[in-house]
Amino acid sequence: MTSNADLFARAQQVIPGGVNSPVRAFRSVGGTPRFFTRGAGARVWDIEDKSYLDYVGSWGPLIAGHAHPKVIDAVVRAASKGLSFGAPTEAEVEIAERLCRLTPSLEQARLVSSGTEATMSAIRLARGYTGRNLLVKFEGCYHGHSDSLLVKAGSGLLTFGNPSSGGVPKEIARCTCALPYNDVESLEKFFRAQGDEVAALIVEPIAGNMNLVIPDAEFLESARSLTQKHGAILIFDEVMTGFRVGISSAQGLFGITPDLSTFGKVIGGGMPLAAFGGRRNIMEKISPQGSVYQAGTLSGNPVAVAAGLATLEIIEEPGFYEVLSARAKLLCEGLNRAAQRQNLPFCAQSIGGMFGLYFMPAVPRSFADVLCADTTAFRQFFHAMLDAGHYFAPSAFEAGFVSAAHSEDDLSATLTAAERVFAELS
Ligand code: KE4
């Protein structure tokens, strides 16, 4: 039988870092990534046929659980009729109609194949619509890997961004300003100085890429009022939060209407499908109707759309989010109680079907807070839980996810394992 280690050594010969997306390489937790062979419900199996309760769910898409019969059936039926046409299909109209029905801020939507494409396109659209260049993002938020978004804060609040990755030209980074997340005062100060130059402000309305950070309502309300006042486009990046924190996503939870939104993950149910959308008078600027070019060979791919439609039908079932939220809450409350019994500086919180685990005394409210977490303790927790058959995100700076397939018995098994691990850590 091939081992994970053997396969990882082989992979590193032909794939950079042995993985097709960096976080999978376990660099921040150390050790050998698990090469999965199959998933069913709340579980995945690796190449050594070891099974794990999965709290990553492919980083969010698997909200219905792995290989959900309805999703697999829809994918098989679509695939049996052909994989791709590069021409419009009825299913694309159906999913766009469903996205617009479920998300009142969407009057039109364009389908793409990844969250990166969705945010990159939404930013280009906002720049084309406003005729401005400046983009505002927030430290700790991740919106995919397009050049304008791989930018970190400059030396001072009102200075331009610097590239956070090799290969990003300084000239492009200068068009992006990275401000502190959940900091109203900084946001107001920036807009007072440069608000009329801003094309768009893009934000994770609930952050999940610095671990879970739930902002104050006032922060998002300020983003909404300041962009409105200065004629800038407010983009809610709901690639992770979309249909994850509730049927109306984060914008519904907070009652804030963005100008544009991006979606991914859940709407594809595990297949390459994402979308951007918003007000009709903005979306009409997109080619072929308008002057802002955007395209994709596999955009709206019928097999991916079939998986997405089946998933969106499942999440619309009565009581879906009540159960999902209750399961995530049960996990976090159980972890908090177990850590308290060991007097460990640990806390956990959830919102909808996503959660954050923090080796620190209180839940973080900012990127600076998150950086104070004990990453060594997280690393020890991660590997001890992995060895016990419970797979959490291999980074202290990622959110976790439960699915509708996680039963109370599954969560109880995870909490029993965590009790033992916390005792070892204390
Ligand atoms: P993709 O290009 O990976 O489909 O989506 C980019 C993206 C955009 N916006 C938000 C809010 C996101 O969370 C993401 C991707 N999330 C990461 C998880 N932290 C994907 C995992 C990975 O990079 O391998």
Tab-separated table of C-alpha atoms and ligand atoms in Angstrom:
chain	number	residue	atom	x	y	z
A	1	MET	CA	0.000	0.000	0.000
A	2	THR	CA	1.341	3.467	-0.935
A	3	SER	CA	1.843	5.766	2.039
A	4	ASN	CA	0.995	9.478	2.264
A	5	ALA	CA	4.708	10.167	2.665
A	6	ASP	CA	5.676	8.180	-0.435
A	7	LEU	CA	2.993	9.904	-2.511
A	8	PHE	CA	4.010	13.325	-1.188
A	9	ALA	CA	7.657	12.652	-2.160
A	10	ARG	CA	6.519	11.603	-5.637
A	11	ALA	CA	4.192	14.610	-5.938
A	12	GLN	CA	6.981	17.044	-5.096
A	13	GLN	CA	8.933	15.819	-8.123
A	14	VAL	CA	6.300	16.973	-10.579
A	15	ILE	CA	4.114	19.549	-8.736
A	16	PRO	CA	5.517	22.653	-6.999
A	17	GLY	CA	5.504	21.863	-3.270
A	18	GLY	CA	3.652	18.653	-4.145
A	19	VAL	CA	0.276	20.401	-4.066
A	20	ASN	CA	-2.008	22.389	-6.338
A	21	SER	CA	-2.816	24.975	-3.694
A	22	PRO	CA	-0.288	26.077	-1.041
A	23	VAL	CA	-2.316	25.620	2.153
A	24	ARG	CA	-2.652	21.881	1.375
A	25	ALA	CA	1.100	21.382	1.891
A	26	PHE	CA	0.854	21.487	5.724
A	27	ARG	CA	3.695	24.068	5.750
A	28	SER	CA	2.211	25.956	8.730
A	29	VAL	CA	1.558	22.821	10.816
A	30	GLY	CA	4.392	20.622	9.581
A	31	GLY	CA	4.140	16.963	8.762
A	32	THR	CA	2.830	15.135	5.704
A	33	PRO	CA	-0.362	16.090	3.912
A	34	ARG	CA	-2.998	13.384	3.668
A	35	PHE	CA	-3.791	12.272	0.114
A	36	PHE	CA	-7.524	11.593	0.072
A	37	THR	CA	-9.037	8.831	-2.050
A	38	ARG	CA	-12.747	9.196	-1.266
A	39	GLY	CA	-15.351	10.935	0.829
A	40	ALA	CA	-18.831	10.032	2.033
A	41	GLY	CA	-20.987	12.247	4.223
A	42	ALA	CA	-18.887	13.745	7.015
A	43	ARG	CA	-15.923	11.449	6.386
A	44	VAL	CA	-12.897	11.253	4.077
A	45	TRP	CA	-10.390	8.412	3.612
A	46	ASP	CA	-6.702	8.782	2.794
A	47	ILE	CA	-4.419	6.647	0.630
A	48	GLU	CA	-3.577	4.492	3.688
A	49	ASP	CA	-7.334	3.833	4.065
A	50	LYS	CA	-7.475	5.791	7.329
A	51	SER	CA	-10.726	7.703	7.788
A	52	TYR	CA	-11.247	11.185	9.241
A	53	LEU	CA	-14.212	13.282	10.293
A	54	ASP	CA	-13.769	16.217	7.915
A	55	TYR	CA	-14.038	19.790	9.280
A	56	VAL	CA	-12.519	21.369	6.129
A	57	GLY	CA	-15.068	20.195	3.554
A	58	SER	CA	-12.827	21.241	0.657
A	59	TRP	CA	-12.573	24.724	2.319
A	60	GLY	CA	-16.324	25.242	2.434
A	61	PRO	CA	-18.082	23.824	-0.668
A	62	LEU	CA	-19.159	20.479	0.842
A	63	ILE	CA	-21.981	21.939	2.950
A	64	ALA	CA	-24.171	18.896	2.154
A	65	GLY	CA	-21.361	16.451	2.940
A	66	HIS	CA	-19.173	14.386	0.617
A	67	ALA	CA	-20.765	12.507	-2.306
A	68	HIS	CA	-24.324	13.523	-1.409
A	69	PRO	CA	-26.541	11.145	-3.468
A	70	LYS	CA	-28.620	13.998	-4.939
A	71	VAL	CA	-25.484	15.908	-6.011
A	72	ILE	CA	-23.747	12.861	-7.465
A	73	ASP	CA	-26.903	11.851	-9.308
A	74	ALA	CA	-27.247	15.329	-10.829
A	75	VAL	CA	-23.578	15.357	-11.874
A	76	VAL	CA	-23.779	11.886	-13.462
A	77	ARG	CA	-26.957	12.793	-15.333
A	78	ALA	CA	-25.424	16.039	-16.645
A	79	ALA	CA	-22.092	14.421	-17.550
A	80	SER	CA	-23.829	11.646	-19.484
A	81	LYS	CA	-25.193	14.332	-21.838
A	82	GLY	CA	-21.780	15.909	-22.509
A	83	LEU	CA	-19.227	17.739	-20.378
A	84	SER	CA	-19.124	21.189	-21.961
A	85	PHE	CA	-20.514	23.078	-24.940
A	86	GLY	CA	-19.033	26.571	-24.786
A	87	ALA	CA	-22.564	27.693	-25.528
A	88	PRO	CA	-25.474	28.757	-23.296
A	89	THR	CA	-27.528	26.081	-21.526
A	90	GLU	CA	-30.864	26.270	-19.657
A	91	ALA	CA	-29.205	25.153	-16.410
A	92	GLU	CA	-27.081	28.317	-16.346
A	93	VAL	CA	-30.254	30.411	-16.560
A	94	GLU	CA	-31.822	28.364	-13.771
A	95	ILE	CA	-28.899	28.814	-11.374
A	96	ALA	CA	-28.605	32.542	-12.149
A	97	GLU	CA	-32.345	32.927	-11.461
A	98	ARG	CA	-31.978	30.979	-8.202
A	99	LEU	CA	-28.988	33.071	-7.059
A	100	CYS	CA	-30.923	36.284	-7.787
A	101	ARG	CA	-34.031	34.973	-5.989
A	102	LEU	CA	-32.023	33.983	-2.904
A	103	THR	CA	-29.895	37.170	-2.839
A	104	PRO	CA	-32.029	40.345	-3.230
A	105	SER	CA	-28.964	42.510	-4.049
A	106	LEU	CA	-28.413	40.445	-7.201
A	107	GLU	CA	-30.354	41.659	-10.227
A	108	GLN	CA	-27.927	39.900	-12.579
A	109	ALA	CA	-25.107	37.356	-12.129
A	110	ARG	CA	-22.265	36.101	-14.301
A	111	LEU	CA	-20.902	32.576	-13.730
A	112	VAL	CA	-17.153	31.884	-13.619
A	113	SER	CA	-14.991	28.939	-12.509
A	114	SER	CA	-13.306	30.132	-9.321
A	115	GLY	CA	-13.586	32.681	-6.528
A	116	THR	CA	-10.433	34.338	-7.853
A	117	GLU	CA	-12.093	34.893	-11.207
A	118	ALA	CA	-15.217	36.238	-9.490
A	119	THR	CA	-13.392	38.844	-7.390
A	120	MET	CA	-10.951	39.789	-10.166
A	121	SER	CA	-13.885	40.359	-12.536
A	122	ALA	CA	-15.930	42.299	-9.973
A	123	ILE	CA	-12.986	44.636	-9.355
A	124	ARG	CA	-12.433	45.213	-13.080
A	125	LEU	CA	-16.172	45.888	-13.445
A	126	ALA	CA	-16.131	48.395	-10.571
A	127	ARG	CA	-13.141	50.177	-12.127
A	128	GLY	CA	-14.836	50.234	-15.523
A	129	TYR	CA	-18.118	51.479	-14.061
A	130	THR	CA	-16.550	54.284	-11.961
A	131	GLY	CA	-13.643	55.190	-14.219
A	132	ARG	CA	-11.444	55.124	-11.112
A	133	ASN	CA	-8.485	52.865	-10.215
A	134	LEU	CA	-8.085	52.802	-6.432
A	135	LEU	CA	-9.115	49.599	-4.625
A	136	VAL	CA	-9.560	49.267	-0.855
A	137	LYS	CA	-9.117	45.871	0.829
A	138	PHE	CA	-8.399	44.829	4.413
A	139	GLU	CA	-5.431	43.192	6.098
A	140	GLY	CA	-6.128	39.533	6.809
A	141	CYS	CA	-8.813	39.221	4.148
A	142	TYR	CA	-8.134	36.961	1.171
A	143	HIS	CA	-10.002	37.316	-2.073
A	144	GLY	CA	-8.090	34.954	-4.373
A	145	HIS	CA	-4.770	35.410	-6.116
A	146	SER	CA	-5.260	38.107	-8.783
A	147	ASP	CA	-2.504	40.739	-8.798
A	148	SER	CA	-4.568	43.610	-7.354
A	149	LEU	CA	-5.413	41.526	-4.320
A	150	LEU	CA	-1.951	40.201	-3.418
A	151	VAL	CA	-1.154	43.479	-1.680
A	152	LYS	CA	-0.240	44.282	1.911
A	153	ALA	CA	-0.516	47.564	3.746
A	154	GLY	CA	2.006	50.248	2.956
A	155	SER	CA	4.052	51.898	5.705
A	156	GLY	CA	1.294	54.306	6.703
A	157	LEU	CA	-2.483	54.264	6.451
A	158	LEU	CA	-2.598	56.730	3.592
A	159	THR	CA	0.256	55.214	1.618
A	160	PHE	CA	-0.221	52.831	-1.274
A	161	GLY	CA	0.038	49.055	-0.999
A	162	ASN	CA	3.092	46.896	-1.491
A	163	PRO	CA	3.040	43.489	-3.229
A	164	SER	CA	2.494	40.567	-0.822
A	165	SER	CA	3.674	38.116	-3.484
A	166	GLY	CA	6.504	37.840	-5.938
A	167	GLY	CA	5.542	38.682	-9.489
A	168	VAL	CA	3.081	41.462	-8.630
A	169	PRO	CA	4.266	44.745	-10.196
A	170	LYS	CA	4.627	47.641	-7.743
A	171	GLU	CA	2.626	49.765	-10.149
A	172	ILE	CA	-0.380	47.464	-9.707
A	173	ALA	CA	0.055	47.189	-5.926
A	174	ARG	CA	0.047	51.000	-5.704
A	175	CYS	CA	-3.586	50.969	-6.839
A	176	THR	CA	-4.606	48.931	-3.777
A	177	CYS	CA	-4.747	50.190	-0.179
A	178	ALA	CA	-4.938	47.616	2.640
A	179	LEU	CA	-6.619	48.985	5.772
A	180	PRO	CA	-7.102	47.396	9.222
A	181	TYR	CA	-10.179	45.100	9.331
A	182	ASN	CA	-13.031	46.038	11.666
A	183	ASP	CA	-11.536	49.496	12.284
A	184	VAL	CA	-14.086	52.235	11.590
A	185	GLU	CA	-11.804	55.123	12.522
A	186	SER	CA	-9.137	54.097	9.945
A	187	LEU	CA	-11.799	53.624	7.293
A	188	GLU	CA	-13.318	57.058	7.897
A	189	LYS	CA	-9.878	58.710	7.942
A	190	PHE	CA	-8.952	57.066	4.629
A	191	PHE	CA	-12.183	58.041	2.905
A	192	ARG	CA	-11.894	61.629	4.147
A	193	ALA	CA	-8.523	61.828	2.407
A	194	GLN	CA	-8.995	59.729	-0.721
A	195	GLY	CA	-12.634	58.627	-0.914
A	196	ASP	CA	-13.306	60.302	-4.253
A	197	GLU	CA	-10.495	58.286	-5.876
A	198	VAL	CA	-11.864	54.890	-4.777
A	199	ALA	CA	-13.296	52.600	-7.455
A	200	ALA	CA	-14.225	49.810	-5.042
A	201	LEU	CA	-13.958	48.545	-1.500
A	202	ILE	CA	-13.853	44.747	-1.296
A	203	VAL	CA	-14.402	43.027	2.036
A	204	GLU	CA	-15.131	39.615	3.499
A	205	PRO	CA	-18.334	40.569	5.382
A	206	ILE	CA	-17.370	37.868	7.862
A	207	ALA	CA	-13.666	37.097	7.639
A	208	GLY	CA	-12.661	33.460	7.251
A	209	ASN	CA	-9.129	33.724	5.885
A	210	MET	CA	-7.405	34.982	9.002
A	211	ASN	CA	-9.400	32.396	10.978
A	212	LEU	CA	-13.017	33.409	11.690
A	213	VAL	CA	-13.357	37.090	12.627
A	214	ILE	CA	-16.894	38.469	12.932
A	215	PRO	CA	-16.815	42.263	12.463
A	216	ASP	CA	-18.910	44.792	14.364
A	217	ALA	CA	-22.040	45.725	12.383
A	218	GLU	CA	-20.831	49.345	12.540
A	219	PHE	CA	-17.746	48.436	10.451
A	220	LEU	CA	-19.794	47.098	7.537
A	221	GLU	CA	-22.353	49.908	7.943
A	222	SER	CA	-19.515	52.433	7.644
A	223	ALA	CA	-18.160	50.667	4.557
A	224	ARG	CA	-21.641	50.923	3.042
A	225	SER	CA	-22.242	54.579	3.902
A	226	LEU	CA	-18.731	55.763	2.965
A	227	THR	CA	-18.719	54.029	-0.438
A	228	GLN	CA	-22.225	55.411	-1.085
A	229	LYS	CA	-21.134	58.921	-0.125
A	230	HIS	CA	-18.023	58.854	-2.324
A	231	GLY	CA	-19.487	57.072	-5.352
A	232	ALA	CA	-17.398	53.925	-4.833
A	233	ILE	CA	-18.624	50.344	-5.380
A	234	LEU	CA	-19.071	48.138	-2.296
A	235	ILE	CA	-18.137	44.538	-3.081
A	236	PHE	CA	-19.044	41.847	-0.540
A	237	ASP	CA	-16.785	38.890	-1.169
A	238	GLU	CA	-19.129	36.079	-0.125
A	239	VAL	CA	-17.132	33.303	-1.757
A	240	MET	CA	-16.792	31.667	1.681
A	241	THR	CA	-19.794	33.144	3.556
A	242	GLY	CA	-22.263	32.842	0.685
A	243	PHE	CA	-24.965	30.322	1.693
A	244	ARG	CA	-22.560	29.127	4.417
A	245	VAL	CA	-23.699	31.443	7.240
A	246	GLY	CA	-27.358	31.381	6.179
A	247	ILE	CA	-29.674	31.236	3.162
A	248	SER	CA	-29.247	34.997	2.680
A	249	SER	CA	-25.468	34.864	3.254
A	250	ALA	CA	-23.645	37.484	5.349
A	251	GLN	CA	-25.385	40.399	3.616
A	252	GLY	CA	-28.708	39.000	4.854
A	253	LEU	CA	-27.412	38.470	8.392
A	254	PHE	CA	-26.193	42.070	8.614
A	255	GLY	CA	-29.010	43.571	6.522
A	256	ILE	CA	-26.577	45.441	4.280
A	257	THR	CA	-26.978	45.665	0.505
A	258	PRO	CA	-23.665	45.697	-1.387
A	259	ASP	CA	-23.422	46.943	-4.971
A	260	LEU	CA	-21.685	43.768	-6.135
A	261	SER	CA	-21.217	40.360	-4.495
A	262	THR	CA	-19.023	37.390	-5.279
A	263	PHE	CA	-19.905	33.777	-4.590
A	264	GLY	CA	-18.123	30.419	-4.930
A	265	LYS	CA	-17.568	27.245	-2.905
A	266	VAL	CA	-21.142	26.284	-1.754
A	267	ILE	CA	-22.766	27.357	-5.039
A	268	GLY	CA	-20.667	24.769	-6.880
A	269	GLY	CA	-21.159	22.025	-4.303
A	270	GLY	CA	-17.541	20.918	-4.801
A	271	MET	CA	-17.281	21.589	-8.533
A	272	PRO	CA	-15.497	24.580	-10.179
A	273	LEU	CA	-18.287	27.167	-10.117
A	274	ALA	CA	-18.357	30.754	-8.825
A	275	ALA	CA	-20.229	33.928	-9.673
A	276	PHE	CA	-20.246	37.690	-9.390
A	277	GLY	CA	-23.397	39.783	-9.539
A	278	GLY	CA	-25.246	42.837	-8.362
A	279	ARG	CA	-27.161	45.872	-9.584
A	280	ARG	CA	-28.311	45.605	-13.194
A	281	ASN	CA	-26.998	49.060	-14.123
A	282	ILE	CA	-23.509	47.957	-13.067
A	283	MET	CA	-23.624	44.405	-14.484
A	284	GLU	CA	-24.709	45.757	-17.868
A	285	LYS	CA	-21.184	47.185	-18.207
A	286	ILE	CA	-19.877	43.621	-18.626
A	287	SER	CA	-19.164	42.373	-22.158
A	288	PRO	CA	-20.849	41.679	-24.509
A	289	GLN	CA	-23.362	44.299	-23.313
A	290	GLY	CA	-20.774	46.748	-22.045
A	291	SER	CA	-17.127	47.666	-22.390
A	292	VAL	CA	-15.672	45.668	-19.472
A	293	TYR	CA	-14.286	42.437	-20.865
A	294	GLN	CA	-14.672	39.147	-18.989
A	295	ALA	CA	-14.801	35.617	-20.428
A	296	GLY	CA	-14.184	31.917	-19.738
A	297	THR	CA	-14.113	28.700	-21.763
A	298	LEU	CA	-15.725	26.686	-18.974
A	299	SER	CA	-17.778	29.472	-17.393
A	300	GLY	CA	-21.183	28.047	-16.438
A	301	ASN	CA	-20.002	24.516	-17.178
A	302	PRO	CA	-23.131	22.297	-17.245
A	303	VAL	CA	-21.680	19.562	-14.988
A	304	ALA	CA	-20.524	22.094	-12.405
A	305	VAL	CA	-23.885	23.888	-12.612
A	306	ALA	CA	-25.687	20.572	-12.044
A	307	ALA	CA	-23.713	20.084	-8.807
A	308	GLY	CA	-24.477	23.676	-7.810
A	309	LEU	CA	-28.199	23.449	-8.514
A	310	ALA	CA	-28.495	20.183	-6.553
A	311	THR	CA	-26.630	21.745	-3.615
A	312	LEU	CA	-28.766	24.899	-3.660
A	313	GLU	CA	-31.894	22.713	-3.629
A	314	ILE	CA	-30.583	20.870	-0.560
A	315	ILE	CA	-29.820	24.062	1.391
A	316	GLU	CA	-33.314	25.397	0.634
A	317	GLU	CA	-34.883	22.429	2.425
A	318	PRO	CA	-36.823	23.553	5.533
A	319	GLY	CA	-34.689	23.614	8.692
A	320	PHE	CA	-31.374	23.125	6.875
A	321	TYR	CA	-29.624	26.098	8.511
A	322	GLU	CA	-31.194	25.618	11.926
A	323	VAL	CA	-29.637	22.144	12.080
A	324	LEU	CA	-26.329	23.193	10.500
A	325	SER	CA	-25.904	26.180	12.849
A	326	ALA	CA	-26.870	24.096	15.875
A	327	ARG	CA	-24.235	21.468	14.989
A	328	ALA	CA	-21.477	24.081	14.627
A	329	LYS	CA	-22.578	25.660	17.915
A	330	LEU	CA	-22.621	22.296	19.667
A	331	LEU	CA	-19.032	21.629	18.530
A	332	CYS	CA	-17.775	25.038	19.704
A	333	GLU	CA	-19.572	24.947	23.057
A	334	GLY	CA	-18.230	21.454	23.701
A	335	LEU	CA	-14.672	22.512	22.837
A	336	ASN	CA	-14.957	25.575	25.082
A	337	ARG	CA	-16.158	23.472	28.015
A	338	ALA	CA	-13.401	20.877	27.488
A	339	ALA	CA	-10.689	23.567	27.328
A	340	GLN	CA	-12.075	25.329	30.416
A	341	ARG	CA	-11.851	22.068	32.375
A	342	GLN	CA	-8.117	22.102	31.572
A	343	ASN	CA	-7.703	25.847	32.113
A	344	LEU	CA	-6.364	26.129	28.574
A	345	PRO	CA	-6.180	29.594	26.881
A	346	PHE	CA	-8.571	28.467	24.138
A	347	CYS	CA	-11.887	29.588	22.725
A	348	ALA	CA	-14.143	28.724	19.799
A	349	GLN	CA	-17.074	30.418	18.098
A	350	SER	CA	-19.377	29.683	15.185
A	351	ILE	CA	-21.707	31.513	12.847
A	352	GLY	CA	-23.977	29.448	10.635
A	353	GLY	CA	-21.995	26.453	9.422
A	354	MET	CA	-18.513	27.925	9.892
A	355	PHE	CA	-16.405	28.151	13.033
A	356	GLY	CA	-13.114	29.414	14.441
A	357	LEU	CA	-10.804	27.749	16.968
A	358	TYR	CA	-8.335	30.026	18.764
A	359	PHE	CA	-5.541	29.167	21.173
A	360	MET	CA	-5.983	32.481	22.958
A	361	PRO	CA	-8.206	33.598	25.879
A	362	ALA	CA	-10.808	35.579	23.876
A	363	VAL	CA	-12.143	35.538	20.313
A	364	PRO	CA	-10.199	37.876	17.996
A	365	ARG	CA	-11.763	41.079	16.655
A	366	SER	CA	-8.959	42.044	14.274
A	367	PHE	CA	-6.011	40.725	12.306
A	368	ALA	CA	-3.679	42.018	15.022
A	369	ASP	CA	-5.649	39.987	17.606
A	370	VAL	CA	-5.417	36.844	15.493
A	371	LEU	CA	-1.627	37.140	15.297
A	372	CYS	CA	-1.487	36.732	19.097
A	373	ALA	CA	-2.813	33.146	18.911
A	374	ASP	CA	-0.539	30.331	20.123
A	375	THR	CA	0.353	28.626	16.846
A	376	THR	CA	2.515	26.022	18.593
A	377	ALA	CA	-0.448	24.847	20.657
A	378	PHE	CA	-2.607	24.831	17.521
A	379	ARG	CA	-0.015	22.715	15.714
A	380	GLN	CA	0.027	20.177	18.568
A	381	PHE	CA	-3.804	20.132	18.651
A	382	PHE	CA	-4.017	19.733	14.864
A	383	HIS	CA	-1.721	16.708	14.703
A	384	ALA	CA	-3.121	15.002	17.791
A	385	MET	CA	-6.641	15.340	16.401
A	386	LEU	CA	-5.486	14.218	12.945
A	387	ASP	CA	-3.908	11.097	14.442
A	388	ALA	CA	-7.208	10.465	16.236
A	389	GLY	CA	-9.139	10.731	12.948
A	390	HIS	CA	-10.459	14.315	13.064
A	391	TYR	CA	-9.287	16.549	10.188
A	392	PHE	CA	-9.232	20.297	10.866
A	393	ALA	CA	-7.833	23.005	8.572
A	394	PRO	CA	-4.010	22.665	8.513
A	395	SER	CA	-3.505	26.296	9.548
A	396	ALA	CA	-4.255	28.387	12.638
A	397	PHE	CA	-5.447	31.106	10.270
A	398	GLU	CA	-8.310	29.313	8.542
A	399	ALA	CA	-11.962	28.870	9.444
A	400	GLY	CA	-13.507	25.414	9.864
A	401	PHE	CA	-16.747	24.035	8.481
A	402	VAL	CA	-19.401	21.528	9.437
A	403	SER	CA	-21.748	19.910	6.945
A	404	ALA	CA	-25.329	18.699	7.104
A	405	ALA	CA	-23.833	15.198	7.208
A	406	HIS	CA	-22.068	15.757	10.564
A	407	SER	CA	-24.268	13.918	13.083
A	408	GLU	CA	-24.411	14.641	16.797
A	409	ASP	CA	-22.594	11.316	17.303
A	410	ASP	CA	-19.801	12.522	14.981
A	411	LEU	CA	-19.466	15.742	16.967
A	412	SER	CA	-19.521	13.799	20.221
A	413	ALA	CA	-16.654	11.605	18.957
A	414	THR	CA	-14.666	14.733	18.048
A	415	LEU	CA	-15.337	16.285	21.469
A	416	THR	CA	-14.216	13.107	23.236
A	417	ALA	CA	-10.961	13.160	21.274
A	418	ALA	CA	-10.509	16.877	21.965
A	419	GLU	CA	-11.016	16.322	25.721
A	420	ARG	CA	-8.088	13.908	25.680
A	421	VAL	CA	-5.918	16.181	23.521
A	422	PHE	CA	-6.595	19.238	25.718
A	423	ALA	CA	-5.578	17.191	28.763
A	424	GLU	CA	-2.298	16.332	27.024
A	425	LEU	CA	-1.767	20.008	26.130
A	426	SER	CA	-2.447	21.370	29.613
B	1	KE4	P1	-10.749	30.308	-5.233
B	1	KE4	O1	-10.042	31.011	-6.376
B	1	KE4	O2	-9.782	29.549	-4.341
B	1	KE4	O3	-11.921	29.456	-5.706
B	1	KE4	O4	-11.427	31.434	-4.320
B	1	KE4	C1	-10.634	32.466	-3.792
B	1	KE4	C2	-11.331	33.053	-2.571
B	1	KE4	C3	-11.975	34.269	-2.698
B	1	KE4	N1	-12.612	34.839	-1.643
B	1	KE4	C4	-12.650	34.225	-0.437
B	1	KE4	C5	-13.362	34.892	0.704
B	1	KE4	C6	-12.020	32.961	-0.251
B	1	KE4	O5	-12.061	32.365	0.967
B	1	KE4	C7	-11.341	32.362	-1.332
B	1	KE4	C8	-10.594	31.033	-1.198
B	1	KE4	N2	-10.500	30.506	0.127
B	1	KE4	C9	-9.381	29.625	0.377
B	1	KE4	C10	-9.519	29.139	1.824
B	1	KE4	N3	-8.899	30.002	2.748
B	1	KE4	C11	-9.296	28.494	-0.593
B	1	KE4	C12	-8.344	27.399	-0.184
B	1	KE4	C13	-7.063	27.438	-1.000
B	1	KE4	O6	-6.555	28.554	-1.294
B	1	KE4	O7	-6.578	26.327	-1.321
